Coordinates of C-alpha atoms and ligand atoms in Angstrom, one line a residue:
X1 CA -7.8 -2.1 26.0
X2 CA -5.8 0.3 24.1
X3 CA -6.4 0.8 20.6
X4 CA -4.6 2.1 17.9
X5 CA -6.8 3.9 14.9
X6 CA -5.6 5.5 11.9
X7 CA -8.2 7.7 10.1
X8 CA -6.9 7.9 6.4
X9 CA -7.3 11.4 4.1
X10 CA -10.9 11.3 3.3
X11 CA -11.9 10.4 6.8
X12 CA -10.6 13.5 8.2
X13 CA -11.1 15.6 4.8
X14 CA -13.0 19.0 6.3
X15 CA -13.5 19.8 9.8
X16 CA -17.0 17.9 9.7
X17 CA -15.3 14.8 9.1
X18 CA -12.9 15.5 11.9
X19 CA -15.2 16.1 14.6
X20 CA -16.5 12.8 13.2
X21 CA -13.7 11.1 14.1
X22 CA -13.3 12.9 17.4
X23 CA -16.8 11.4 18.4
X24 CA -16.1 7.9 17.6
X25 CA -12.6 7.7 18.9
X26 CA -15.0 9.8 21.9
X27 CA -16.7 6.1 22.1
X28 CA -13.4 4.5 22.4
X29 CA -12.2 6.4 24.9
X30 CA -15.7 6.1 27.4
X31 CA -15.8 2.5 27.1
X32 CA -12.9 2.8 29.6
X33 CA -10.3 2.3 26.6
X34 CA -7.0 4.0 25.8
X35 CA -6.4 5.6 22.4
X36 CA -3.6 6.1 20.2
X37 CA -5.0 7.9 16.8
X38 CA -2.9 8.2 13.7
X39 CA -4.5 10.7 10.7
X40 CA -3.4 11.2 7.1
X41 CA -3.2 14.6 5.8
X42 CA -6.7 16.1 5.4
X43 CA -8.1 15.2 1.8
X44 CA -5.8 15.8 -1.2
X45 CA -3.7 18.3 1.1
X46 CA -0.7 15.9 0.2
X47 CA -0.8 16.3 -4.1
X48 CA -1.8 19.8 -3.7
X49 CA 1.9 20.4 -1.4
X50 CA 3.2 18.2 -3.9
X51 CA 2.1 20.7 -6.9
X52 CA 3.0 23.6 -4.6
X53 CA 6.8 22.9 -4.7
X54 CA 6.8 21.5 -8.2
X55 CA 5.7 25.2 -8.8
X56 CA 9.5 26.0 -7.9
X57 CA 11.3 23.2 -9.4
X58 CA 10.1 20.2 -10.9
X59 CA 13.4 18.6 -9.1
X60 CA 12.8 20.0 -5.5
X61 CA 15.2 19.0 -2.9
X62 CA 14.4 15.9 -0.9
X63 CA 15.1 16.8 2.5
X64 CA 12.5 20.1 1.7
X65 CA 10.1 17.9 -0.2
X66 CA 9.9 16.0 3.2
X67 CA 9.3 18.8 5.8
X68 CA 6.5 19.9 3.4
X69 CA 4.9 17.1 3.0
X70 CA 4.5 15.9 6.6
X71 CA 3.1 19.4 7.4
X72 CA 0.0 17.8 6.1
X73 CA -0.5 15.4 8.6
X74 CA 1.0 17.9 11.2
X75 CA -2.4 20.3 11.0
X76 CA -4.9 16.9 11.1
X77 CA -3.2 15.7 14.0
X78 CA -3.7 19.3 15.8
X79 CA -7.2 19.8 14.8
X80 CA -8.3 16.2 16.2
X81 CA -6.6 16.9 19.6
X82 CA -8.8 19.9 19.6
X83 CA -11.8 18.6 18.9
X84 CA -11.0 15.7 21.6
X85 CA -10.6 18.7 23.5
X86 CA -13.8 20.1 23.0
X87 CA -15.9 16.7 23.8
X88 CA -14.0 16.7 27.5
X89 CA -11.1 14.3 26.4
X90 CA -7.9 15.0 27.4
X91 CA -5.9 14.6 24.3
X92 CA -2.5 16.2 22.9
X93 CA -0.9 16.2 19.4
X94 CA 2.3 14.5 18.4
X95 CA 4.7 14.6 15.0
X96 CA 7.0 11.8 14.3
X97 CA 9.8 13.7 15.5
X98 CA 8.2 14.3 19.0
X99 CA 7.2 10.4 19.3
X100 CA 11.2 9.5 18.3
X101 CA 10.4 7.4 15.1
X102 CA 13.9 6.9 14.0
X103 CA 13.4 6.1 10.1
X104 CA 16.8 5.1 7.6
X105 CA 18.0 8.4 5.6
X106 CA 16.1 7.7 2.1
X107 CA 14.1 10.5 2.1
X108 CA 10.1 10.6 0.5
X109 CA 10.5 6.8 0.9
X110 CA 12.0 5.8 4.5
X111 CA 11.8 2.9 6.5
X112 CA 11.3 2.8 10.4
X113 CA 14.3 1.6 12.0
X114 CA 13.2 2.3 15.8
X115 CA 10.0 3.8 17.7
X116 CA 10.5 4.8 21.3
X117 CA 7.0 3.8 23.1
X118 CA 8.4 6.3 26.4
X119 CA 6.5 9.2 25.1
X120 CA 3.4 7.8 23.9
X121 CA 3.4 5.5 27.5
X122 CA 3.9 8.5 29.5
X123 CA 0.9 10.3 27.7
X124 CA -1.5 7.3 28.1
X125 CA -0.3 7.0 31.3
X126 CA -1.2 10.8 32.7
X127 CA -4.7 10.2 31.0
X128 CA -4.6 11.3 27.7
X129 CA -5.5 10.5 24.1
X130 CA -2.8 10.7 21.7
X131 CA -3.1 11.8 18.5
X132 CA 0.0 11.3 15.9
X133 CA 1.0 12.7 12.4
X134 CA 1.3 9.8 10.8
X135 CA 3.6 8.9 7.5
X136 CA 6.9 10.9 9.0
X137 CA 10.3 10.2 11.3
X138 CA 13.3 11.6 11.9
X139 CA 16.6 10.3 10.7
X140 CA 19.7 10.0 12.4
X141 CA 20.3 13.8 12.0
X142 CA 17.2 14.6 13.5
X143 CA 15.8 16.0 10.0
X144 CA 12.6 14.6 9.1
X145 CA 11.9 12.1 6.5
X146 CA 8.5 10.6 5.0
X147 CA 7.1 7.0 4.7
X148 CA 6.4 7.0 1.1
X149 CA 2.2 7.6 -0.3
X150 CA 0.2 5.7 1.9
X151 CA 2.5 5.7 4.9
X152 CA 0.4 6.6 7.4
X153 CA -0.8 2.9 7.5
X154 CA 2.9 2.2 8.1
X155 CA 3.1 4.5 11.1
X156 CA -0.4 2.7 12.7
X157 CA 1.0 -0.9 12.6
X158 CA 4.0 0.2 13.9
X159 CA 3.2 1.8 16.3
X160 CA 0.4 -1.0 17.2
X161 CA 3.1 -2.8 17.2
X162 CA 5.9 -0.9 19.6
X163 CA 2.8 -0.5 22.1
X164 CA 1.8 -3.8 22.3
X165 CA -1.7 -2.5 21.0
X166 CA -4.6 -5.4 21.3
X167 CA -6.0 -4.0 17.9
X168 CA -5.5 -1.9 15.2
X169 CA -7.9 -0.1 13.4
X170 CA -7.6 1.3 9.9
X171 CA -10.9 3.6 8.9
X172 CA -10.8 4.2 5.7
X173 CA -13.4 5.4 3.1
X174 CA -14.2 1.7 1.8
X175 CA -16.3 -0.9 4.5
X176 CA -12.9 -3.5 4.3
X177 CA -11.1 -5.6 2.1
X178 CA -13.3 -7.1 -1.6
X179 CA -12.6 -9.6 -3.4
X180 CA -12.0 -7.6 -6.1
X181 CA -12.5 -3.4 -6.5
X182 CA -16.2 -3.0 -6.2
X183 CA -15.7 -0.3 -9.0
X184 CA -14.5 -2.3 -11.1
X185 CA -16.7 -5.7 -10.3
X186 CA -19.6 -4.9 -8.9
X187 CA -20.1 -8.6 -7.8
X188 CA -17.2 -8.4 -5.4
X189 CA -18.1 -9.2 -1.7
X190 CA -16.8 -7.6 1.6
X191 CA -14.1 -10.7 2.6
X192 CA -14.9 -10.9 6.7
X193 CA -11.0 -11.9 6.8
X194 CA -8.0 -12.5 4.9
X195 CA -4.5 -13.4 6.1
X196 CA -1.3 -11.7 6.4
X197 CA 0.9 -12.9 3.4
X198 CA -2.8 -12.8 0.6
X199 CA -3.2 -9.2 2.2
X200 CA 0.3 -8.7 1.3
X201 CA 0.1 -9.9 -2.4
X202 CA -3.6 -7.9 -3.0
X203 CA -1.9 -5.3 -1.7
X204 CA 1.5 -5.3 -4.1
X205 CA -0.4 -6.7 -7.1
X206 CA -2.8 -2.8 -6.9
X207 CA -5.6 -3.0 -4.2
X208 CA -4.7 0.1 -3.0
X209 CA -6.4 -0.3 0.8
X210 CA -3.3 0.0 2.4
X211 CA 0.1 0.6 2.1
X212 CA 2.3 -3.0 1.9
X213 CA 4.7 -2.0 4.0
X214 CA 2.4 -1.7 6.7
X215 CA 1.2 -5.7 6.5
X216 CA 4.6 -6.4 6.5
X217 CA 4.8 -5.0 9.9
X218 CA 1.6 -6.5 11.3
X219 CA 2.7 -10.4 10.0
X220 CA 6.2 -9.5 11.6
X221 CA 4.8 -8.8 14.5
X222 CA 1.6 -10.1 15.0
X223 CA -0.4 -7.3 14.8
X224 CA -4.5 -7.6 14.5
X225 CA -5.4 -5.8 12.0
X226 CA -9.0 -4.3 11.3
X227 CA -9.9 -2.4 8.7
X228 CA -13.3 -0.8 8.4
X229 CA -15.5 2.1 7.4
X230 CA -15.2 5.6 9.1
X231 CA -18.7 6.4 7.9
X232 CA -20.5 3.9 9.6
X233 CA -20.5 1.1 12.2
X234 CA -20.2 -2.1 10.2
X235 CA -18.0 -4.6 11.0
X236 CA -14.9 -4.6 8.6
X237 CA -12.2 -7.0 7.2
X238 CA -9.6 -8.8 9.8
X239 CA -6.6 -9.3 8.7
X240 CA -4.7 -11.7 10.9
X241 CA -2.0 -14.9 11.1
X242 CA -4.5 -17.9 10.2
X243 CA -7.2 -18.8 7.8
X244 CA -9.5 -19.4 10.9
X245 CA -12.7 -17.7 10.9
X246 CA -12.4 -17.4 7.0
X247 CA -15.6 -19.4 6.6
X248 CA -18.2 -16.8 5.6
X249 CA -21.0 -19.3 6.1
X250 CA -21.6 -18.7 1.7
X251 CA -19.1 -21.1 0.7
X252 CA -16.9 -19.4 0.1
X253 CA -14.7 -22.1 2.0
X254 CA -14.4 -24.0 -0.9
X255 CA -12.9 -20.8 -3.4
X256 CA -9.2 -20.9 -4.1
X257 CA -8.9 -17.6 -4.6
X258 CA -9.0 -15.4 -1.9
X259 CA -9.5 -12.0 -4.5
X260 CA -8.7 -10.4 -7.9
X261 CA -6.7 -7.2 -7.9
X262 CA -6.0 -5.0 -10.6
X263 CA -3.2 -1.9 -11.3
X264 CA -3.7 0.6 -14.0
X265 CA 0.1 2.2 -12.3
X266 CA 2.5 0.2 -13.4
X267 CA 4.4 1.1 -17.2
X268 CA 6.7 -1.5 -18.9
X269 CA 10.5 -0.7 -19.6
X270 CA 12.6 -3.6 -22.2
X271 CA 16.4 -3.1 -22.6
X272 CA 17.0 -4.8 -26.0
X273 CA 20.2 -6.9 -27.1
X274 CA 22.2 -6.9 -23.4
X275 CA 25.3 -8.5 -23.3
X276 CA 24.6 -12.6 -22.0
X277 CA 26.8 -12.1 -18.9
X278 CA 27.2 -12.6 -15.1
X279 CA 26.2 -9.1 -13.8
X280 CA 23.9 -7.6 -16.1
X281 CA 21.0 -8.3 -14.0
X282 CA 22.8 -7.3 -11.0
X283 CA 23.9 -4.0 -12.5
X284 CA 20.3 -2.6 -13.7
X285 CA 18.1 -3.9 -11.0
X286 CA 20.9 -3.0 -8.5
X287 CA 20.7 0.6 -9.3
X288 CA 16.9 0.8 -9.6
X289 CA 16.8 -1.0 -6.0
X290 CA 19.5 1.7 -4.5
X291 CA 17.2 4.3 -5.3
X292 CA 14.1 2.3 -4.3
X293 CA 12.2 1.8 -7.1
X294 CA 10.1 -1.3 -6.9
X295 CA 10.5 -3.5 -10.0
X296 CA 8.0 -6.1 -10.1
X297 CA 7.0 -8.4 -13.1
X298 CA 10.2 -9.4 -15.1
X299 CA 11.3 -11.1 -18.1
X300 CA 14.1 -12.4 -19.7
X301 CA 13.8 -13.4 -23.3
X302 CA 16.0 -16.4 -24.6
X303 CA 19.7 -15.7 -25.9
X304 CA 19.9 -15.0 -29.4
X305 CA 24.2 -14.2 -29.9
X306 CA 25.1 -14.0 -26.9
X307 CA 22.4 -11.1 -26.5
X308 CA 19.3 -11.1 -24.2
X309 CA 16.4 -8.5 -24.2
X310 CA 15.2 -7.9 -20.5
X311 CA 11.4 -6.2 -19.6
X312 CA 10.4 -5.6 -16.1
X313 CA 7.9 -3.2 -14.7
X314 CA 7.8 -0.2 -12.4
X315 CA 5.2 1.9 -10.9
X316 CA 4.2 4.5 -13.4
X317 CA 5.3 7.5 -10.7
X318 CA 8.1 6.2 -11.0
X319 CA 8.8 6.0 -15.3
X320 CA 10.9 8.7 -15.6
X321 CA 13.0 8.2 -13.1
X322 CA 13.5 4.4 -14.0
X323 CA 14.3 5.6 -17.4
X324 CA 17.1 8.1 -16.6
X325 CA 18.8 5.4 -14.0
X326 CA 18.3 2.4 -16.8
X327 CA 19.9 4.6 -19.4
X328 CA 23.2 5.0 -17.0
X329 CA 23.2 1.1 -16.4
X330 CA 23.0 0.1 -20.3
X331 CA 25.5 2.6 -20.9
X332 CA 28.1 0.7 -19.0
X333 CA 27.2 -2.1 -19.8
X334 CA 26.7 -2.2 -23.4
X335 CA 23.2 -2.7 -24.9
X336 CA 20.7 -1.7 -27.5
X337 CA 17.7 0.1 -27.4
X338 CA 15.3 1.1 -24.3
X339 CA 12.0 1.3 -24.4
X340 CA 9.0 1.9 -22.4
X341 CA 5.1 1.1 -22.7
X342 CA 3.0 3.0 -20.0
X343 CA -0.3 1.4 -21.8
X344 CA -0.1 -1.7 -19.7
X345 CA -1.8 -3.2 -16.6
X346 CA -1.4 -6.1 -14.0
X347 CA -4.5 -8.2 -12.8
X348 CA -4.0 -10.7 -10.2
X349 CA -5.4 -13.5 -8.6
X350 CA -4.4 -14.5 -5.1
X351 CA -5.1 -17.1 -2.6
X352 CA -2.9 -19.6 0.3
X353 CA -4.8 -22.2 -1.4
X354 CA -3.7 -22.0 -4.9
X355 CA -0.4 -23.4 -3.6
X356 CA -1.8 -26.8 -2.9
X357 CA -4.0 -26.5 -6.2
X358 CA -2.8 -27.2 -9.8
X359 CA -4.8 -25.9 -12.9
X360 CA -5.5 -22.4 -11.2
X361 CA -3.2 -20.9 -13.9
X362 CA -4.4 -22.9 -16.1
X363 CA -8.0 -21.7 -15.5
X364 CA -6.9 -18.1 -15.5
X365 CA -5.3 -18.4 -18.8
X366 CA -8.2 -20.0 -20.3
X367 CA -10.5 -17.2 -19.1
X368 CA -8.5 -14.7 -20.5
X369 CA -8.0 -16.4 -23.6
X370 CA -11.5 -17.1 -24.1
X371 CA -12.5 -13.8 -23.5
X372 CA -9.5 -12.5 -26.3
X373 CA -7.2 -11.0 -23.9
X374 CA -3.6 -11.2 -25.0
X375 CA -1.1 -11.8 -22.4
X376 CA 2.2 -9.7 -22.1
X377 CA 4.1 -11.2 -19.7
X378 CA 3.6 -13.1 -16.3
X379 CA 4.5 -13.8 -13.1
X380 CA 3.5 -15.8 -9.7
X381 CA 4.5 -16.3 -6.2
X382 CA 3.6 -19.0 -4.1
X383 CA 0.2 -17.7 -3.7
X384 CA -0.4 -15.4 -6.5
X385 CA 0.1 -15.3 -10.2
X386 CA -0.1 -11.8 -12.3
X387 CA -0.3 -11.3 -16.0
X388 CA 0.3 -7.7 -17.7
X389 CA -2.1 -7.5 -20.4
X390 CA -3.3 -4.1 -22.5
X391 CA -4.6 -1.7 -19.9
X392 CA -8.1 -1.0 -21.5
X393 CA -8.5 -4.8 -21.2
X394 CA -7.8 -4.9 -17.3
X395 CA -11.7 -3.8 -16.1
X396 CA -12.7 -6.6 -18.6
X397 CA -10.2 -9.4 -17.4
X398 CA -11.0 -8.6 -13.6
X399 CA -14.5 -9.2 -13.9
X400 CA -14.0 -12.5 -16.3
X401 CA -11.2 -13.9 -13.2
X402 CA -13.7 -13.1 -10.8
X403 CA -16.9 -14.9 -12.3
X404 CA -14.4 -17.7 -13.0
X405 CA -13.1 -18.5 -9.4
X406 CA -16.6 -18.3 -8.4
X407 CA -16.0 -15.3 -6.4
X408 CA -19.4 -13.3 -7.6
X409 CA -22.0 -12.4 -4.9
X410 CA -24.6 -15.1 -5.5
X411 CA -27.5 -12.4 -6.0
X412 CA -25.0 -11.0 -9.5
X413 CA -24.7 -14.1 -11.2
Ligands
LIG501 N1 -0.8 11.8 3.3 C1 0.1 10.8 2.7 C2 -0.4 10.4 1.4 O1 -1.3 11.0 0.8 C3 0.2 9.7 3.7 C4 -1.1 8.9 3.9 O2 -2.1 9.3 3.6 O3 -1.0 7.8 4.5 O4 0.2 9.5 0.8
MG502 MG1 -3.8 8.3 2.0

């Protein structure tokens, strides 16, 4: 079989840790497998390069920013081969650049366009391991670009994906995918599966396992994902096309809600008193989108003289920045005030089955209410509805959601 692994930051955070993972992906490889191992940069080696350059300039230059920042994953990558090494595997080292993983030009934040398999095939092929920098690419120009925090998730499935991979394994620091963040709710339970498109909304509504644009990837194309604990040998969470197997034998077959997740990252911006006119929309969330910052929860308020207030979030990385390009926008366009509110979160519940299920928002509105929670705004998707609430209320709120679902462990209640 061949296997693709990705080890994430923690997992290969000192040189102990490393030849760690060099052993089990050791296992892999005698079994009669072939392995293809993507690694994050080694602990927090990615914010401290981050603080390096901000040292210089608190505006560094993207295309520099980039080539720094994959560096990180350039030295795990090196080290892993060479522990391989040292157990008898053969086993070489390869950046993004080597591998040809074309990205779009946008740097800190760029997609894959295109991954040659040749070079990893050929390496498989002459009996080796391969271990790969993940998060990074090369644009058209040959310069190299990154895949955005969390990348190297991105790099794994799509790479699973070019090499017709029969798995892919994410270890990571946590033993899969909750129901809700155990630190947070102690009651949550490990799920034994989840599907594609609720993996997705977990995912974009905070639970920060892995990066979304990495499950996009794997529902495109089909890719089994597992993701499990480098620290020991328990079975993770699947993350796959169909709600089979999704029986945990606890009856958990009869919940609606597949989890509860929670962001304390996201900050609140409302343009008051826009003009009520074709365009306006268009104009603001057209400039944040060309710049690629991810708006998510958004409301319009009704027109009072032909004016309209409009509040949407962003990720709170990204404030500043959403600020600055908002401020351009409304100056074009005409409009009142800004103003931002980086004192809110987002809790979520998710779940395929809420679709076919009326009186789920209901029920969550009614927990929150009866527990005094005041609710900001909201927002759902087929399968998910969000509310942003105060953010010292968002521990509280997650743990109320998941007693109500019914998603507790049996031995908390
Ligand atoms: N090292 C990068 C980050 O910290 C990419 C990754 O870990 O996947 O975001
Ligand atoms: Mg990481």
């Amino acid at each position: 079989m061949l296997y693709v692994q990705k080890y994430g930051g923690s997992s290969v955070g000192n040189i102990d840790r490393i030849q760690n993972v060099a052993r089990r992906v050791a296992k892999t490889l005698a079994d009669g497998n072939q392995a293809v191992v993507v690694v994050s940069a080694m602990g927090d080696t990615t914010d401290e390069l981050i603080e390096l350059i901000h040292k210089i300039t608190q505006k560094p230059p993207d295309r520099e920013y980039d080539v720094l920042l994959s560096t990180g994953e350039v030295v795990s990558s090196a080290l892993l081969a060479t522990a391989l090494g040292e157990l008898g595997h053969k086993a070489v080292s390869m950046t993004g650049a080597q591998i040809g993983i074309r990205t779009d030009g946008v740097y800190t934040k760029a997609k894959i366009v295109e991954i040659s398999a040749e070079r990893i095939r050929k390496e498989l092929d002459a009996g080796n391991a391969v271990t790969v920098a993940g998060f990074q690419g090369i644009n058209e120009h040959g310069d190299i670009t990154t895949l955005g925090r969390g990348g190297s998730d991105t790099t794994a499935v799509a790479l699973a994906a070019a090499l017709h991979a029969d798995v892919c394994e994410i270890y990571t620091d946590v033993d899969g995918i909750y129901t809700a963040d155990p630190r947070v709710v102690p009651a949550a339970r490990k799920l034994p599966a989840i599907v594609y498109d609720e993996m997705l909304e977990m995912a974009t509504a905070g639970a920060r396992v892995m990066q979304s644009r990495s499950i996009e990837f794997g529902a495109k194309f089909g890719v089994r994902i597992h993701v499990r604990s480098s620290f020991n040998e328990g079975e993770g969470t699947m993350i796959q096309g169909s709600v089979e197997g999704l029986l945990d034998g606890t009856g958990m077959e009869k919940v609606l809600i597949r989890g509860v997740a929670h962001d304390t990252e996201e900050a609140k911006i409302t343009v008051e008193d826009v003009p009520d006119q074709p365009g306006v929309a268009a104009e603001i969330f057209g400039a944040l989108s060309d710049r690629r910052i991810n708006v998510d929860v958004i409301v319009q308020s009704a027109t009072v003289k032909d004016k309209n207030d409009i509040s949407f979030t962003v990720g709170r990385a990204d404030l500043s920045r959403a600020l600055e390009i908002v401020e351009t926008a409304v100056k074009k366009l005409g409009g009142g005030a800004i103003r931002s509110d980086d004192t809110i979160g987002k809790v979520s519940i998710v779940g395929v089955a809420m679709a076919q299920h009326p009186g789920v928002a209901a029920t969550m509105f009614r927990t929150l209410s009866s527990n005094g929670i005041n609710i900001q705004m909201i927002s759902t998707s087929e399968i998910r509805i969000s509310v942003i609430i105060n953010r010292d209320k968002v521990p509280e709120a997650t743990r109320a959601l998941h007693k109500a679902f019914g998603l507790d462990a049996p031995s908390a209640s």
